[in-house]
PDB file of C-alpha atoms in Angstrom:
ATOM      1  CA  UNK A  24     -52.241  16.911 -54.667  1.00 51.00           C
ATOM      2  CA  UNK A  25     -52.011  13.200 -54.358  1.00 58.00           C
ATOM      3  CA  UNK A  26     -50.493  11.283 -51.698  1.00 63.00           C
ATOM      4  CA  UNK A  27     -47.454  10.093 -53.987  1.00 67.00           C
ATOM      5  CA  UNK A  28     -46.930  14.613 -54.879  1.00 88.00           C
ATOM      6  CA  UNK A  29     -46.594  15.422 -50.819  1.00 94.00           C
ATOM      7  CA  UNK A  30     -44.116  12.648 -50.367  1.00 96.00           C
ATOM      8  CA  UNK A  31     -40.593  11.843 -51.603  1.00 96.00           C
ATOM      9  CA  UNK A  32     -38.793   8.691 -51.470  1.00 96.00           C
ATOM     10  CA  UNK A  33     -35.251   8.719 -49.894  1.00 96.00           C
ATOM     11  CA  UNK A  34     -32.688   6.602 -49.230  1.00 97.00           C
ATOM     12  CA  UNK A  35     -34.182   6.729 -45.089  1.00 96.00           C
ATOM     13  CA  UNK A  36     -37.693   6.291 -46.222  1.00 95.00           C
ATOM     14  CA  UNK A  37     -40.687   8.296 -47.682  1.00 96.00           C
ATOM     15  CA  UNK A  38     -40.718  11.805 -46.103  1.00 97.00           C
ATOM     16  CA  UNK A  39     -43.768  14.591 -46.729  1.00 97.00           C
ATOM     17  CA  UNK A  40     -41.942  16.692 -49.145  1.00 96.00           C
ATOM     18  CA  UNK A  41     -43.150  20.296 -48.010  1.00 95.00           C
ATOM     19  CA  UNK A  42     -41.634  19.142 -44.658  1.00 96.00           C
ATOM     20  CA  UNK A  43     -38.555  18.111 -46.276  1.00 97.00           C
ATOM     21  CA  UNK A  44     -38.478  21.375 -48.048  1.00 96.00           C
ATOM     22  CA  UNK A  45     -38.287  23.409 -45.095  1.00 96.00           C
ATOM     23  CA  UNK A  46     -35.660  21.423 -43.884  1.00 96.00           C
ATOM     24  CA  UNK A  47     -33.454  21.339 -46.515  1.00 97.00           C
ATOM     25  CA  UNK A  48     -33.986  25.657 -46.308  1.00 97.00           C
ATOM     26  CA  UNK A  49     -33.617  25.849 -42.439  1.00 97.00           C
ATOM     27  CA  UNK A  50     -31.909  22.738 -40.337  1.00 97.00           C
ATOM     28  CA  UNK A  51     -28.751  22.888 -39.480  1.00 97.00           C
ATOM     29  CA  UNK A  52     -27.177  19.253 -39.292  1.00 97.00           C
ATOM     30  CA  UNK A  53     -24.903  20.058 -37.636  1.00 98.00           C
ATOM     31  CA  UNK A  54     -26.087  20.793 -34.305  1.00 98.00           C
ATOM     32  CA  UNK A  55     -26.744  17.237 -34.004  1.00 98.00           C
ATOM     33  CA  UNK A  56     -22.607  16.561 -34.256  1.00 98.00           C
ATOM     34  CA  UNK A  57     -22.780  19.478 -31.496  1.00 98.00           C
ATOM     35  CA  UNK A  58     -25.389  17.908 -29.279  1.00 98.00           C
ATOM     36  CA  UNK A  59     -23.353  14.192 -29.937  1.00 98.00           C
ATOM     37  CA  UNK A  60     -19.871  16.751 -28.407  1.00 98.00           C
ATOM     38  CA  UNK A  61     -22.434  17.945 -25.385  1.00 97.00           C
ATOM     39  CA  UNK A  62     -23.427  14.381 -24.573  1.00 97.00           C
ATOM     40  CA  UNK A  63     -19.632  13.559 -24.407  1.00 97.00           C
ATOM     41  CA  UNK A  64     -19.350  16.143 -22.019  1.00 96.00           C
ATOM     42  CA  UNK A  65     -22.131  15.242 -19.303  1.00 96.00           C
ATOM     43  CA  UNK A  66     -21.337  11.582 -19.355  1.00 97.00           C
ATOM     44  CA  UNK A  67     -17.581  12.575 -18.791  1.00 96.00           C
ATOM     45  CA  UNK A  68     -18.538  15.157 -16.125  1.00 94.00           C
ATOM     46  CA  UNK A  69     -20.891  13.157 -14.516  1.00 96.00           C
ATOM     47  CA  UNK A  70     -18.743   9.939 -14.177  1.00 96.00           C
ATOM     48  CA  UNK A  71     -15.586  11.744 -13.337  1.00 94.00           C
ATOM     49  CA  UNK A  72     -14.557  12.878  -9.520  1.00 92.00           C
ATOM     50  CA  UNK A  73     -16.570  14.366  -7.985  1.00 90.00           C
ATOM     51  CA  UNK A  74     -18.954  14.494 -10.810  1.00 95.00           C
ATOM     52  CA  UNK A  75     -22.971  13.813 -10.590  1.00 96.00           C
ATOM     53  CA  UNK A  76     -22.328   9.739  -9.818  1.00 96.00           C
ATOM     54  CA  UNK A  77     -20.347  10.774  -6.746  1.00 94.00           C
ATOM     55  CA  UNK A  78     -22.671  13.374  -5.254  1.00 95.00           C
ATOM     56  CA  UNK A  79     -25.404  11.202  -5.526  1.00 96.00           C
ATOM     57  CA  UNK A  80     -23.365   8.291  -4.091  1.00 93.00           C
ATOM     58  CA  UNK A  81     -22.347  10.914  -1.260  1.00 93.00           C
ATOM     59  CA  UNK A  82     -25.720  12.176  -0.633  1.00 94.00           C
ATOM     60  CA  UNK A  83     -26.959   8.761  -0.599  1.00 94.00           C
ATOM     61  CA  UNK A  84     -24.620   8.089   1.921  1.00 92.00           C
ATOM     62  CA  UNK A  85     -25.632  11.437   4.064  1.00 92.00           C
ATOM     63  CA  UNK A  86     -29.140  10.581   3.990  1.00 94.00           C
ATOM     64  CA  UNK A  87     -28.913   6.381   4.464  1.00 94.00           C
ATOM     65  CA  UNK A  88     -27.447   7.441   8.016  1.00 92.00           C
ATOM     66  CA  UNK A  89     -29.828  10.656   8.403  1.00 93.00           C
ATOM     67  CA  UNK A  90     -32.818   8.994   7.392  1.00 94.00           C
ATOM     68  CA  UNK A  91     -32.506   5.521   8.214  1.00 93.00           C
ATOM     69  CA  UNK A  92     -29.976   5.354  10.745  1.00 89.00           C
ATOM     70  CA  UNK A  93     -27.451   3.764   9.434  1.00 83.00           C
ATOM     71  CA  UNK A  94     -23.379   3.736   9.943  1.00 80.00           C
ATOM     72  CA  UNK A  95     -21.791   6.513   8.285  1.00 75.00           C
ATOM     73  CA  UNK A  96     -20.309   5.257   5.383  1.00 67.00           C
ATOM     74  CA  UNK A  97     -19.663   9.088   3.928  1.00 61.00           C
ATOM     75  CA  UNK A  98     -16.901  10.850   5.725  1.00 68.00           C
ATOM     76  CA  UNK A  99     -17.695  14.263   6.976  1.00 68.00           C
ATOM     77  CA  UNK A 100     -17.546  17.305   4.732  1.00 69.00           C
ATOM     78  CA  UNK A 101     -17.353  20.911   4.839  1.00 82.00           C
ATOM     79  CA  UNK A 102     -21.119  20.577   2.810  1.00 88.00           C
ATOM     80  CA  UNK A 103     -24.445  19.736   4.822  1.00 93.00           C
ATOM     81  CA  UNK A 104     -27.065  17.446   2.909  1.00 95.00           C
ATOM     82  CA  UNK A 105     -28.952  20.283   1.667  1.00 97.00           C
ATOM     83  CA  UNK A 106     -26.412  21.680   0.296  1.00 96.00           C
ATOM     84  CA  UNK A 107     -25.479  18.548  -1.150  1.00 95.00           C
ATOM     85  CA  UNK A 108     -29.132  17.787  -2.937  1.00 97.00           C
ATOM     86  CA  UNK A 109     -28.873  21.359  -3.599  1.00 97.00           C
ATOM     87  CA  UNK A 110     -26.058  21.275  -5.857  1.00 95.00           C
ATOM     88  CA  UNK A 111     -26.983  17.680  -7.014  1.00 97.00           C
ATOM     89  CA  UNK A 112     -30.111  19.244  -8.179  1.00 98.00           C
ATOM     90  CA  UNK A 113     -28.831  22.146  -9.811  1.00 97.00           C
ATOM     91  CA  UNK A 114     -26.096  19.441 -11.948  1.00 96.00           C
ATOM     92  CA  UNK A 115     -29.522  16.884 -12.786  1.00 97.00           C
ATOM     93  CA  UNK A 116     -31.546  20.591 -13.737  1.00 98.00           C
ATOM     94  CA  UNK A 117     -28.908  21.742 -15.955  1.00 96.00           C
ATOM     95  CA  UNK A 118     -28.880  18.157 -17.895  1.00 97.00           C
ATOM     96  CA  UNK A 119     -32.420  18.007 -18.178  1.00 98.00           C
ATOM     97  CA  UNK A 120     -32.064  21.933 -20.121  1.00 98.00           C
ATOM     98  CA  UNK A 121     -29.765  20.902 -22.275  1.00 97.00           C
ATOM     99  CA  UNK A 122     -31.818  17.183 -22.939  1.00 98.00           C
ATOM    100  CA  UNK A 123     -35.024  19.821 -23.758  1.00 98.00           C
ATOM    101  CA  UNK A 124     -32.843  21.162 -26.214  1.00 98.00           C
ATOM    102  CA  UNK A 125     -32.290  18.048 -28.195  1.00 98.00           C
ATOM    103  CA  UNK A 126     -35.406  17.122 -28.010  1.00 98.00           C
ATOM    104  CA  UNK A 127     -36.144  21.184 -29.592  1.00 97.00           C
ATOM    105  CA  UNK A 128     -33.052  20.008 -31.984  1.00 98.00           C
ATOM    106  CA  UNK A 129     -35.120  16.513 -33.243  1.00 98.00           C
ATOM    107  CA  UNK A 130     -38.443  17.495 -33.541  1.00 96.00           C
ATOM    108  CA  UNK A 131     -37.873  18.811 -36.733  1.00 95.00           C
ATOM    109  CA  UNK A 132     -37.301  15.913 -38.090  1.00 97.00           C
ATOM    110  CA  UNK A 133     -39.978  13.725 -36.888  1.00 96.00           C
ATOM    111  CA  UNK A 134     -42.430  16.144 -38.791  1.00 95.00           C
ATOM    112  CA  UNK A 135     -40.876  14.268 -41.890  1.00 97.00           C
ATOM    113  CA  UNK A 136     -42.966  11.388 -41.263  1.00 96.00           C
ATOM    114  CA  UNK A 137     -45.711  11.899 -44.358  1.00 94.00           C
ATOM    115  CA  UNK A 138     -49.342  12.445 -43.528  1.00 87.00           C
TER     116      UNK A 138
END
């Protein structure tokens, strides 16, 4: 088969046409508009109170004095540091699962570049 057979031209570019094949018979589109919906969601959660910018904001805070010295500049909580990185940890481990996914989610369709 020559080069010009195992590609197609389309409107985004020349794509290896078995690769495009399988796409058209398996990839579902619209988990992209799904993973756009998911992104809304962590930015929102993560900028809103008490959301992922505030805990690490707080537990900067907790360990500037800790660590360093420093004034407190963090008012005293019910939550230790630990507990603290702990559940800012848990919030940044969750994100980075659902950022593997996307990345599961695209790879599809970089193996449309033709060989």
């Amino acid at each position: 088969m020559s080069d010009v057979d195992a590609t197609v031209v389309t409107a985004y570019g020349r794509l290896d046409r078995a690769a495009l094949t399988r796409a058209q018979s398996s990839y579902d589109t619209a988990a992209l508009l799904n993973a756009v919906e998911e992104l809304d969601r962590i930015v929102a959660r993560a900028r809103g109170q008490d959301g992922l910018r505030d805990v690490l904001l707080r537990l900067h805070g907790m360990a500037h004095a800790v660590i360093n010295g420093a004034g407190m500049s963090v008012s005293t909580s019910q939550e230790s540091l630990p507990e603290l990185a702990f559940d800012a940890t848990a919030e940044i481990l969750q994100t980075i699962s659902t950022l593997q996914g996307w990345v599961k989610l695209i790879e599809p369709l970089e193996s449309l570049q033709p060989r």
